[in-house]
PDB file of C-alpha atoms in Angstrom:
ATOM      1  CA  MET A   1      -8.653  15.600  -9.319  1.00 93.00           C
ATOM      2  CA  LYS A   2     -11.553  14.782  -6.684  1.00 96.00           C
ATOM      3  CA  VAL A   3     -10.787  13.290  -3.514  1.00 97.00           C
ATOM      4  CA  LEU A   4     -12.632  11.834  -1.084  1.00 97.00           C
ATOM      5  CA  ILE A   5     -11.244  11.857   2.570  1.00 97.00           C
ATOM      6  CA  ALA A   6     -12.491   9.891   5.344  1.00 97.00           C
ATOM      7  CA  ASP A   7     -10.979   9.763   8.894  1.00 96.00           C
ATOM      8  CA  ASP A   8     -13.080  10.546  12.110  1.00 96.00           C
ATOM      9  CA  HIS A   9     -10.444  12.905  13.209  1.00 96.00           C
ATOM     10  CA  THR A  10     -11.090  16.636  12.009  1.00 96.00           C
ATOM     11  CA  LEU A  11      -7.573  17.886  12.324  1.00 95.00           C
ATOM     12  CA  PHE A  12      -6.271  14.872  10.407  1.00 95.00           C
ATOM     13  CA  ARG A  13      -9.150  15.290   7.715  1.00 96.00           C
ATOM     14  CA  ARG A  14      -8.052  19.251   7.729  1.00 95.00           C
ATOM     15  CA  GLY A  15      -4.514  18.728   7.597  1.00 96.00           C
ATOM     16  CA  LEU A  16      -4.691  15.973   5.064  1.00 96.00           C
ATOM     17  CA  ARG A  17      -6.675  18.357   2.667  1.00 95.00           C
ATOM     18  CA  LEU A  18      -3.974  21.463   3.103  1.00 95.00           C
ATOM     19  CA  LEU A  19      -0.889  18.521   2.405  1.00 95.00           C
ATOM     20  CA  LEU A  20      -2.829  17.252  -0.837  1.00 95.00           C
ATOM     21  CA  SER A  21      -3.338  20.892  -1.851  1.00 94.00           C
ATOM     22  CA  SER A  22       0.298  21.643  -1.381  1.00 93.00           C
ATOM     23  CA  LEU A  23       1.277  18.607  -3.747  1.00 90.00           C
ATOM     24  CA  TYR A  24      -1.358  19.019  -6.627  1.00 90.00           C
ATOM     25  CA  ASP A  25      -2.602  21.969  -8.080  1.00 88.00           C
ATOM     26  CA  ASP A  26      -6.321  20.779  -9.094  1.00 89.00           C
ATOM     27  CA  ILE A  27      -6.990  19.121  -5.635  1.00 93.00           C
ATOM     28  CA  ASP A  28     -11.107  19.173  -4.787  1.00 95.00           C
ATOM     29  CA  ALA A  29     -11.762  17.482  -1.813  1.00 95.00           C
ATOM     30  CA  VAL A  30     -14.837  16.020   0.391  1.00 96.00           C
ATOM     31  CA  GLU A  31     -14.543  14.809   4.010  1.00 97.00           C
ATOM     32  CA  ALA A  32     -16.466  12.045   5.769  1.00 97.00           C
ATOM     33  CA  ALA A  33     -16.378  11.056   9.639  1.00 96.00           C
ATOM     34  CA  ASP A  34     -17.049   7.774   9.028  1.00 96.00           C
ATOM     35  CA  ALA A  35     -17.635   5.012   6.626  1.00 94.00           C
ATOM     36  CA  ASP A  36     -21.474   5.371   6.170  1.00 95.00           C
ATOM     37  CA  GLY A  37     -20.713   9.337   5.839  1.00 96.00           C
ATOM     38  CA  ALA A  38     -17.938   7.962   3.264  1.00 96.00           C
ATOM     39  CA  LEU A  39     -20.183   5.624   1.313  1.00 95.00           C
ATOM     40  CA  ARG A  40     -22.711   8.122   1.350  1.00 95.00           C
ATOM     41  CA  ILE A  41     -20.816  10.519  -0.492  1.00 96.00           C
ATOM     42  CA  ALA A  42     -19.797   7.864  -3.084  1.00 94.00           C
ATOM     43  CA  ASN A  43     -23.621   7.519  -3.716  1.00 93.00           C
ATOM     44  CA  GLU A  44     -23.998  10.964  -4.294  1.00 94.00           C
ATOM     45  CA  GLN A  45     -20.555  12.097  -6.082  1.00 92.00           C
ATOM     46  CA  ALA A  46     -19.839   8.939  -8.723  1.00 90.00           C
ATOM     47  CA  ASP A  47     -17.087  11.093 -10.090  1.00 94.00           C
ATOM     48  CA  LEU A  48     -14.435  10.783  -7.256  1.00 95.00           C
ATOM     49  CA  ASP A  49     -10.869   9.886  -8.598  1.00 95.00           C
ATOM     50  CA  LEU A  50      -9.410   8.742  -5.379  1.00 96.00           C
ATOM     51  CA  ILE A  51     -10.896   7.629  -1.925  1.00 97.00           C
ATOM     52  CA  LEU A  52      -8.327   8.157   1.175  1.00 97.00           C
ATOM     53  CA  CYS A  53      -9.651   6.387   4.571  1.00 95.00           C
ATOM     54  CA  ASP A  54      -9.012   5.394   8.219  1.00 95.00           C
ATOM     55  CA  LEU A  55      -8.931   1.614   8.793  1.00 91.00           C
ATOM     56  CA  ALA A  56     -10.190   2.506  12.017  1.00 90.00           C
ATOM     57  CA  MET A  57     -12.827   4.916  11.821  1.00 94.00           C
ATOM     58  CA  PRO A  58     -16.433   3.538  12.826  1.00 94.00           C
ATOM     59  CA  GLY A  59     -18.031   1.664  10.305  1.00 92.00           C
ATOM     60  CA  MET A  60     -14.764  -0.021   8.982  1.00 91.00           C
ATOM     61  CA  GLU A  61     -15.349  -3.185  11.313  1.00 88.00           C
ATOM     62  CA  GLN A  62     -14.356  -6.237   9.539  1.00 84.00           C
ATOM     63  CA  LEU A  63     -13.409  -3.911   6.772  1.00 90.00           C
ATOM     64  CA  LYS A  64     -17.017  -4.275   5.876  1.00 90.00           C
ATOM     65  CA  GLY A  65     -16.817  -0.169   5.069  1.00 92.00           C
ATOM     66  CA  LEU A  66     -13.842  -0.661   2.788  1.00 94.00           C
ATOM     67  CA  GLN A  67     -15.841  -3.465   0.984  1.00 93.00           C
ATOM     68  CA  ALA A  68     -19.176  -1.262   0.211  1.00 94.00           C
ATOM     69  CA  LEU A  69     -16.819   1.606  -1.376  1.00 94.00           C
ATOM     70  CA  ALA A  70     -14.861  -0.831  -3.632  1.00 93.00           C
ATOM     71  CA  GLN A  71     -18.006  -2.217  -4.791  1.00 93.00           C
ATOM     72  CA  ARG A  72     -19.739   0.893  -5.179  1.00 93.00           C
ATOM     73  CA  LEU A  73     -17.033   2.779  -6.690  1.00 93.00           C
ATOM     74  CA  PRO A  74     -14.608   0.150  -8.185  1.00 91.00           C
ATOM     75  CA  LYS A  75     -13.111   2.789 -10.757  1.00 90.00           C
ATOM     76  CA  ALA A  76     -11.782   4.695  -7.849  1.00 94.00           C
ATOM     77  CA  PRO A  77      -8.782   3.333  -6.159  1.00 95.00           C
ATOM     78  CA  ILE A  78      -9.188   3.566  -2.542  1.00 96.00           C
ATOM     79  CA  VAL A  79      -5.800   3.929  -0.319  1.00 96.00           C
ATOM     80  CA  ILE A  80      -6.022   3.764   2.924  1.00 96.00           C
ATOM     81  CA  LEU A  81      -4.284   5.948   5.540  1.00 95.00           C
ATOM     82  CA  SER A  82      -3.523   4.213   8.924  1.00 93.00           C
ATOM     83  CA  ALA A  83      -1.328   3.818  12.350  1.00 90.00           C
ATOM     84  CA  ILE A  84      -2.023   0.139  12.070  1.00 88.00           C
ATOM     85  CA  SER A  85       0.890  -1.408  10.796  1.00 83.00           C
ATOM     86  CA  ASN A  86       0.525  -5.315  11.383  1.00 82.00           C
ATOM     87  CA  PRO A  87       1.562  -6.869   8.195  1.00 77.00           C
ATOM     88  CA  ASP A  88      -1.629  -9.251   7.865  1.00 78.00           C
ATOM     89  CA  ASP A  89      -4.100  -6.053   8.484  1.00 85.00           C
ATOM     90  CA  ILE A  90      -2.397  -5.024   5.627  1.00 84.00           C
ATOM     91  CA  VAL A  91      -2.696  -7.711   3.290  1.00 78.00           C
ATOM     92  CA  ARG A  92      -6.346  -8.313   4.224  1.00 84.00           C
ATOM     93  CA  THR A  93      -7.100  -4.519   3.102  1.00 89.00           C
ATOM     94  CA  ILE A  94      -5.550  -4.931  -0.284  1.00 84.00           C
ATOM     95  CA  GLU A  95      -7.712  -7.969  -0.629  1.00 82.00           C
ATOM     96  CA  SER A  96     -10.732  -6.511   0.292  1.00 89.00           C
ATOM     97  CA  GLY A  97     -10.233  -3.726  -2.202  1.00 90.00           C
ATOM     98  CA  ALA A  98      -8.115  -1.155  -1.214  1.00 92.00           C
ATOM     99  CA  ARG A  99      -5.324  -0.188  -3.940  1.00 89.00           C
ATOM    100  CA  GLY A 100      -2.837   1.103  -1.417  1.00 89.00           C
ATOM    101  CA  TYR A 101      -1.986   1.242   2.266  1.00 91.00           C
ATOM    102  CA  ILE A 102      -0.270   4.320   3.486  1.00 92.00           C
ATOM    103  CA  LEU A 103       1.059   4.483   7.360  1.00 91.00           C
ATOM    104  CA  LYS A 104       0.240   7.950   8.821  1.00 91.00           C
ATOM    105  CA  SER A 105       3.807   8.342   9.911  1.00 89.00           C
ATOM    106  CA  ALA A 106       4.842   8.444   6.361  1.00 87.00           C
ATOM    107  CA  SER A 107       6.606  11.312   4.946  1.00 88.00           C
ATOM    108  CA  ASP A 108       5.049  13.742   2.560  1.00 90.00           C
ATOM    109  CA  GLU A 109       7.372  12.646  -0.250  1.00 87.00           C
ATOM    110  CA  THR A 110       6.257   8.586   0.625  1.00 87.00           C
ATOM    111  CA  LEU A 111       2.439   9.935  -0.108  1.00 91.00           C
ATOM    112  CA  LYS A 112       2.863  11.560  -2.787  1.00 89.00           C
ATOM    113  CA  HIS A 113       5.034   8.504  -4.397  1.00 85.00           C
ATOM    114  CA  ALA A 114       1.924   5.942  -3.529  1.00 87.00           C
ATOM    115  CA  LEU A 115      -0.340   8.145  -4.423  1.00 91.00           C
ATOM    116  CA  SER A 116       1.672   8.266  -8.005  1.00 87.00           C
ATOM    117  CA  LEU A 117       1.383   4.621  -7.985  1.00 82.00           C
ATOM    118  CA  VAL A 118      -2.296   4.171  -7.013  1.00 88.00           C
ATOM    119  CA  LEU A 119      -3.317   6.672  -9.773  1.00 89.00           C
ATOM    120  CA  ALA A 120      -0.886   4.939 -12.233  1.00 84.00           C
ATOM    121  CA  GLY A 121      -3.004   1.702 -11.690  1.00 83.00           C
ATOM    122  CA  GLU A 122      -0.323   0.223  -9.739  1.00 77.00           C
ATOM    123  CA  THR A 123      -0.484  -1.059  -6.026  1.00 77.00           C
ATOM    124  CA  TYR A 124       1.291   0.313  -3.021  1.00 81.00           C
ATOM    125  CA  ILE A 125       2.071  -1.220   0.265  1.00 78.00           C
ATOM    126  CA  PRO A 126       4.913  -0.213   2.964  1.00 77.00           C
ATOM    127  CA  SER A 127       8.261  -1.976   1.907  1.00 67.00           C
ATOM    128  CA  ASP A 128       8.529  -2.790   5.757  1.00 62.00           C
ATOM    129  CA  ALA A 129       5.080  -4.744   5.901  1.00 62.00           C
ATOM    130  CA  PHE A 130       6.293  -6.462   2.838  1.00 56.00           C
ATOM    131  CA  LEU A 131      10.004  -7.155   4.552  1.00 54.00           C
ATOM    132  CA  ASP A 132       7.992  -8.384   7.684  1.00 55.00           C
ATOM    133  CA  ARG A 133       6.340 -10.969   5.419  1.00 52.00           C
ATOM    134  CA  GLN A 134       9.170 -11.929   3.788  1.00 51.00           C
ATOM    135  CA  ARG A 135      11.258 -12.607   7.036  1.00 50.00           C
ATOM    136  CA  ARG A 136       8.464 -15.013   7.987  1.00 49.00           C
ATOM    137  CA  TRP A 137       9.338 -16.962   4.824  1.00 43.00           C
ATOM    138  CA  VAL A 138      13.001 -17.043   5.567  1.00 44.00           C
ATOM    139  CA  GLY A 139      12.359 -18.197   9.204  1.00 42.00           C
ATOM    140  CA  GLY A 140       8.622 -19.148  10.025  1.00 40.00           C
ATOM    141  CA  ALA A 141       6.905 -17.579  13.079  1.00 37.00           C
ATOM    142  CA  GLY A 142       8.481 -18.919  16.593  1.00 36.00           C
ATOM    143  CA  ASN A 143      11.702 -20.600  14.095  1.00 36.00           C
ATOM    144  CA  PRO A 144      15.016 -19.723  14.348  1.00 38.00           C
ATOM    145  CA  PRO A 145      16.136 -17.369  11.022  1.00 47.00           C
ATOM    146  CA  LEU A 146      17.984 -19.099   8.309  1.00 57.00           C
ATOM    147  CA  ARG A 147      21.491 -19.914   8.796  1.00 64.00           C
ATOM    148  CA  LEU A 148      23.856 -20.046   5.493  1.00 72.00           C
ATOM    149  CA  SER A 149      27.526 -21.508   5.697  1.00 79.00           C
ATOM    150  CA  SER A 150      30.080 -19.031   4.514  1.00 78.00           C
ATOM    151  CA  ASP A 151      30.785 -21.230   1.162  1.00 85.00           C
ATOM    152  CA  ASN A 152      26.866 -20.467   0.169  1.00 89.00           C
ATOM    153  CA  PRO A 153      26.884 -18.402  -2.569  1.00 90.00           C
ATOM    154  CA  LEU A 154      23.515 -17.026  -1.120  1.00 90.00           C
ATOM    155  CA  SER A 155      25.566 -15.782   1.673  1.00 87.00           C
ATOM    156  CA  THR A 156      26.905 -13.149  -0.041  1.00 89.00           C
ATOM    157  CA  LEU A 157      23.979 -11.151  -1.399  1.00 88.00           C
ATOM    158  CA  THR A 158      22.971  -8.312   0.148  1.00 84.00           C
ATOM    159  CA  PRO A 159      19.875  -8.018   2.039  1.00 78.00           C
ATOM    160  CA  ARG A 160      18.001  -6.334  -0.404  1.00 83.00           C
ATOM    161  CA  GLN A 161      19.233  -8.789  -2.778  1.00 88.00           C
ATOM    162  CA  ARG A 162      17.866 -11.250  -1.069  1.00 86.00           C
ATOM    163  CA  ASP A 163      14.745  -9.398  -1.123  1.00 85.00           C
ATOM    164  CA  VAL A 164      14.724  -9.297  -4.772  1.00 90.00           C
ATOM    165  CA  LEU A 165      15.579 -13.060  -4.886  1.00 91.00           C
ATOM    166  CA  THR A 166      12.545 -14.124  -2.669  1.00 88.00           C
ATOM    167  CA  LEU A 167      10.246 -12.174  -5.030  1.00 88.00           C
ATOM    168  CA  LEU A 168      11.662 -13.635  -8.128  1.00 90.00           C
ATOM    169  CA  MET A 169      11.217 -17.134  -6.658  1.00 86.00           C
ATOM    170  CA  GLY A 170       7.617 -16.375  -6.487  1.00 81.00           C
ATOM    171  CA  GLY A 171       6.852 -15.491  -9.977  1.00 82.00           C
ATOM    172  CA  GLN A 172       7.347 -11.905  -9.824  1.00 85.00           C
ATOM    173  CA  SER A 173       8.467  -9.547 -12.610  1.00 89.00           C
ATOM    174  CA  ASN A 174      11.003  -6.886 -12.215  1.00 90.00           C
ATOM    175  CA  LYS A 175       8.264  -4.040 -12.434  1.00 89.00           C
ATOM    176  CA  GLU A 176       5.871  -6.359  -9.643  1.00 86.00           C
ATOM    177  CA  ILE A 177       9.145  -6.452  -7.844  1.00 87.00           C
ATOM    178  CA  ALA A 178      10.338  -2.909  -7.479  1.00 86.00           C
ATOM    179  CA  ARG A 179       6.499  -1.937  -7.050  1.00 81.00           C
ATOM    180  CA  ASN A 180       6.426  -4.275  -3.712  1.00 80.00           C
ATOM    181  CA  LEU A 181      10.095  -2.987  -2.666  1.00 82.00           C
ATOM    182  CA  GLY A 182       9.731   0.633  -3.418  1.00 77.00           C
ATOM    183  CA  LEU A 183      12.354   0.472  -5.680  1.00 81.00           C
ATOM    184  CA  LEU A 184      13.112   1.577  -9.530  1.00 85.00           C
ATOM    185  CA  GLU A 185      12.785  -0.940 -12.154  1.00 87.00           C
ATOM    186  CA  SER A 186      16.252  -0.423 -13.133  1.00 89.00           C
ATOM    187  CA  THR A 187      17.697  -0.949  -9.722  1.00 88.00           C
ATOM    188  CA  VAL A 188      15.417  -4.089  -9.471  1.00 91.00           C
ATOM    189  CA  LYS A 189      17.288  -5.186 -13.011  1.00 92.00           C
ATOM    190  CA  ALA A 190      20.859  -4.481 -11.227  1.00 93.00           C
ATOM    191  CA  HIS A 191      20.033  -6.647  -8.251  1.00 93.00           C
ATOM    192  CA  VAL A 192      18.829  -9.644 -10.618  1.00 95.00           C
ATOM    193  CA  LYS A 193      21.818  -8.893 -12.574  1.00 94.00           C
ATOM    194  CA  ILE A 194      24.242  -9.457  -9.965  1.00 95.00           C
ATOM    195  CA  ILE A 195      22.239 -12.378  -8.255  1.00 95.00           C
ATOM    196  CA  LEU A 196      22.473 -14.412 -11.395  1.00 95.00           C
ATOM    197  CA  SER A 197      26.238 -13.764 -11.728  1.00 94.00           C
ATOM    198  CA  LYS A 198      26.770 -14.427  -8.357  1.00 93.00           C
ATOM    199  CA  LEU A 199      24.764 -17.832  -8.716  1.00 94.00           C
ATOM    200  CA  ASN A 200      26.476 -18.302 -12.123  1.00 93.00           C
ATOM    201  CA  VAL A 201      23.448 -19.283 -13.622  1.00 93.00           C
ATOM    202  CA  ALA A 202      22.010 -17.594 -16.984  1.00 91.00           C
ATOM    203  CA  ASN A 203      18.845 -16.717 -16.370  1.00 91.00           C
ATOM    204  CA  ARG A 204      15.863 -16.113 -13.768  1.00 90.00           C
ATOM    205  CA  THR A 205      14.245 -19.910 -13.677  1.00 87.00           C
ATOM    206  CA  GLN A 206      17.858 -21.329 -13.081  1.00 91.00           C
ATOM    207  CA  ALA A 207      18.550 -18.936 -10.302  1.00 91.00           C
ATOM    208  CA  ALA A 208      15.447 -19.577  -8.685  1.00 89.00           C
ATOM    209  CA  MET A 209      15.983 -23.441  -8.956  1.00 89.00           C
ATOM    210  CA  VAL A 210      19.721 -22.898  -7.693  1.00 91.00           C
ATOM    211  CA  ALA A 211      18.347 -20.713  -5.074  1.00 90.00           C
ATOM    212  CA  ALA A 212      16.082 -23.803  -3.620  1.00 87.00           C
ATOM    213  CA  ASP A 213      18.590 -26.136  -4.100  1.00 88.00           C
ATOM    214  CA  LEU A 214      21.589 -23.881  -1.640  1.00 89.00           C
ATOM    215  CA  GLY A 215      18.418 -23.930   0.947  1.00 84.00           C
ATOM    216  CA  TRP A 216      16.811 -20.566   0.325  1.00 83.00           C
ATOM    217  CA  PRO A 217      13.105 -21.422   1.002  1.00 76.00           C
ATOM    218  CA  GLN A 218      10.381 -21.279  -1.626  1.00 68.00           C
ATOM    219  CA  PRO A 219       8.047 -18.219  -0.626  1.00 62.00           C
ATOM    220  CA  GLU A 220       4.435 -19.452   0.172  1.00 52.00           C
ATOM    221  CA  PHE A 221       2.803 -16.240  -1.050  1.00 45.00           C
ATOM    222  CA  THR A 222       3.242 -16.622  -4.784  1.00 39.00           C
ATOM    223  CA  ASP A 223       0.364 -14.635  -5.755  1.00 41.00           C
ATOM    224  CA  LYS A 224       1.506 -12.141  -8.120  1.00 40.00           C
ATOM    225  CA  SER A 225      -0.638  -9.078  -6.879  1.00 40.00           C
ATOM    226  CA  PRO A 226       0.821  -7.143  -4.224  1.00 40.00           C
ATOM    227  CA  VAL A 227       2.175  -8.811  -1.197  1.00 39.00           C
TER     228      VAL A 227
END
């Protein structure tokens, strides 16, 4: 697998190269120190399988470098590696062509899981970023959090079941929910089954309708692409 590592910190690039070599047997890594260098390599080596790049390196201002790379090599997935954890910034990178976003504080296991999803054609973002965005759906920026009475069936849902319910109401499939929350699809199916039982409904459509009637807000972000 041929990988381009683009970051303006030499030690980080070398460290990531060693880490990738320990996780995969067939890594062929090339390096760039800025967006212009990354684009130059992309122009010269169209056989890249994966691009890993920093969000804050020179040339990435206003995501122009990311957009240029995505246009030059549309079939090579781009994954952002960054210390920036702002959910809105993460969403903008996905909208600008990235197929994944991994925080530099992530573990080796998280990195491998994320890259596996991306290389399989999926999209990866940190679950914490998604959950922060979901909390805004529920409470709204600057507004008090949603309060449910003790006799409301929604109050019996666990935090993770509420996460699943929110995405379910947004029209996402079990596979999409699993991807966005970093869960196994079988785990999502189990959560959905419990949600249907607690709301005393027969299917997902009824669950969404009943949840809305009980006061659970309809997500503003209903696009089925990653949140």
